[in-house]
C-alpha positions as a printed Julia matrix, in Angstrom:
191×3 Matrix{Float64}:
  -0.14  -0.13  -0.27
   1.22   3.54  -1.4
   1.1    5.61   2.28
   1.14   8.4   -0.31
  -2.45   6.84  -2.21
  -4.26   7.13   1.72
  -3.85  11.25   1.94
  -6.5   11.21  -1.32
  -8.87   9.64   0.29
  -8.59  11.87   3.79
 -10.35  14.84   3.64
  -8.56  17.81   3.9
  -9.0   19.52   6.69
  -7.87  17.14   9.18
  -4.77  16.41   6.76
  -4.16  19.84   7.28
  -4.91  19.95  10.85
  -2.72  16.77  11.64
   0.4   19.06  10.16
   0.29  21.6   11.75
  -0.04  20.11  14.82
   3.48  18.65  14.05
   4.5   22.19  12.95
   3.01  23.2   17.15
   4.73  19.15  18.38
   8.23  21.0   15.97
   8.68  24.8   17.6
   8.08  23.62  21.29
   5.24  22.61  22.87
   4.77  19.41  24.52
   1.95  18.27  23.68
  -0.54  18.93  20.5
  -4.38  17.71  20.82
  -6.74  18.1   18.6
 -11.47  17.99  19.41
 -14.26  19.97  19.68
 -13.42  22.24  22.94
 -16.93  25.36  22.15
 -19.49  22.14  20.87
 -19.48  24.76  17.71
 -18.2   21.66  15.12
 -15.16  23.42  13.94
 -12.23  20.97  15.45
  -9.85  23.33  18.15
  -5.96  22.83  18.29
  -4.62  22.17  22.44
  -1.52  23.67  22.84
   1.34  22.54  25.81
   3.83  24.5   26.74
   6.63  22.5   27.26
   8.24  23.77  29.99
   5.02  25.03  33.19
   3.68  22.58  31.47
   0.4   25.06  30.37
  -2.48  24.04  28.38
  -3.97  26.07  25.65
  -7.54  25.98  23.71
  -7.13  27.25  20.14
 -10.77  27.86  18.66
 -10.93  27.7   14.93
 -12.88  27.82  12.06
 -12.29  25.07   9.58
  -8.5   26.56   9.35
  -9.38  29.61  11.04
  -7.73  31.4   14.54
 -10.74  32.74  15.51
  -9.68  33.05  19.58
  -8.5   31.32  22.31
  -8.31  30.65  26.65
  -6.47  28.76  29.19
  -6.96  25.13  30.24
  -5.87  23.57  33.0
  -2.59  23.55  34.21
  -0.9   18.74  33.87
   1.88  19.75  36.75
   3.69  17.5   36.2
   1.76  15.77  32.93
   2.1   15.06  29.7
  -0.83  16.02  27.77
  -1.05  12.95  24.68
  -5.06  13.65  23.15
  -8.11  14.84  23.61
 -11.05  12.35  23.44
 -14.75  11.96  26.2
 -13.86   9.58  28.07
 -16.65   9.73  30.49
 -19.06  10.31  27.69
 -20.75  13.97  29.08
 -20.36  15.56  25.29
 -17.43  17.42  26.28
 -13.52  16.21  25.89
 -11.39  15.99  28.39
  -6.87  15.13  28.49
  -5.28  11.96  28.11
  -2.26  13.01  29.59
   1.31  10.51  30.73
   3.37  10.86  33.41
   6.72  12.99  33.85
   8.15  10.34  36.45
   9.64   7.16  35.32
   6.66   5.27  35.26
   3.91   6.05  32.47
   1.31   5.78  33.9
  -1.06   7.8   32.53
  -4.06  10.03  33.49
  -8.03  11.36  31.84
  -9.06  14.91  32.65
 -11.88  15.38  32.87
 -13.22  18.73  31.58
 -16.28  20.99  30.86
 -14.85  22.94  28.01
 -12.42  24.08  29.76
 -12.67  23.89  33.63
 -11.73  20.57  34.6
 -13.68  19.01  36.43
 -11.94  15.91  38.42
  -9.61  13.12  37.39
  -9.28   9.2   36.96
  -6.04   7.67  37.08
  -5.86   5.77  33.35
  -5.96   1.61  33.0
  -5.09  -1.08  34.83
  -2.46  -2.35  32.6
   0.43  -4.16  33.03
   3.82  -1.79  31.73
   3.82  -0.45  29.02
   5.95  -2.92  26.69
  10.5   -1.73  26.02
  10.44   0.51  23.71
   6.38   1.5   23.46
   5.86   4.79  24.03
   1.96   6.3   24.26
   1.03   8.03  21.01
  -2.35   9.39  20.71
  -5.8    8.73  21.14
  -8.97   7.58  19.33
 -12.89   5.15  19.4
 -10.33   2.82  17.71
 -14.02   0.06  17.74
 -17.15   2.4   16.97
 -17.68   2.66  20.61
 -17.87   4.66  21.27
 -15.14   5.11  24.36
 -12.01   6.74  23.81
  -9.02   4.17  22.77
  -4.64   4.64  23.18
  -2.79   4.69  20.4
   0.6    3.44  20.74
   4.35   2.74  18.62
   7.13   1.64  18.62
   9.48   3.41  16.8
  12.2    0.73  16.38
   9.96  -1.27  14.58
   6.47   0.53  13.26
   4.27  -0.89  14.88
   1.01   0.86  16.8
  -1.1   -1.18  18.71
  -4.0    0.08  20.3
  -5.65  -0.46  23.75
  -9.2   -1.17  24.02
 -10.47   1.03  26.44
 -14.22   1.63  28.06
 -13.91   5.01  30.19
 -10.68   4.7   31.84
 -10.89   0.49  32.44
  -8.95  -1.67  29.97
 -10.58  -4.15  28.54
  -7.89  -5.86  25.8
  -5.5   -4.95  22.92
  -4.68  -5.4   19.48
  -1.42  -4.92  17.28
  -2.44  -1.79  13.89
  -0.62  -1.1   10.97
   3.05  -1.07  10.86
   4.48   2.05   9.56
   5.69   1.38   5.86
   9.45   1.89   5.7
  10.8    5.85   5.85
   6.98   6.93   7.33
   6.6    6.92  11.08
   4.84   8.5   13.82
   5.62  12.01  15.46
   6.98  11.58  18.44
   5.54  14.58  20.72
   3.32  13.22  22.83
   6.5   10.04  23.93
   8.78  12.85  25.87
  11.23  10.64  27.59
  12.02   8.03  25.08
  10.01   4.68  26.04
   9.48   4.87  21.61
């Protein structure tokens, strides 16, 4: 499969947003995510300052910046992604512990206000060479799932969740030679 032909099948806006997030990550943001934070039907950017761990939400109308607002400060956690983990209609943050152990935590939000937290699923430690990459609903059950990536083998894996409970896992596709995920969500080199 030629990965370039797959881009032709993608809607242009998600592709542009994904490319913009790669640029943002390269510019020094510790993490970045995409979700609709103001309920206007348009995806917004969430950016995290790599030094202060503050987050900011950039509101977009398609590809046009319309304003921003501060989000919660993540302390010593790093932003991995955003999705509605508790199914309340508001995106939540998935964050990664800044310590030695690669623990995750879900930060439940109402708009941009933190309303609670929960530790990520109780699963075995992420295998050596693997790192957290993102979040999305891969099995269509309405619950976000974790994406893991091994930069050495270019292998992907999906951990299926129900809220913050691990249900099962499966390997995803191996990326073609010369292609990789951006590793900005793996600040300690786990993957």
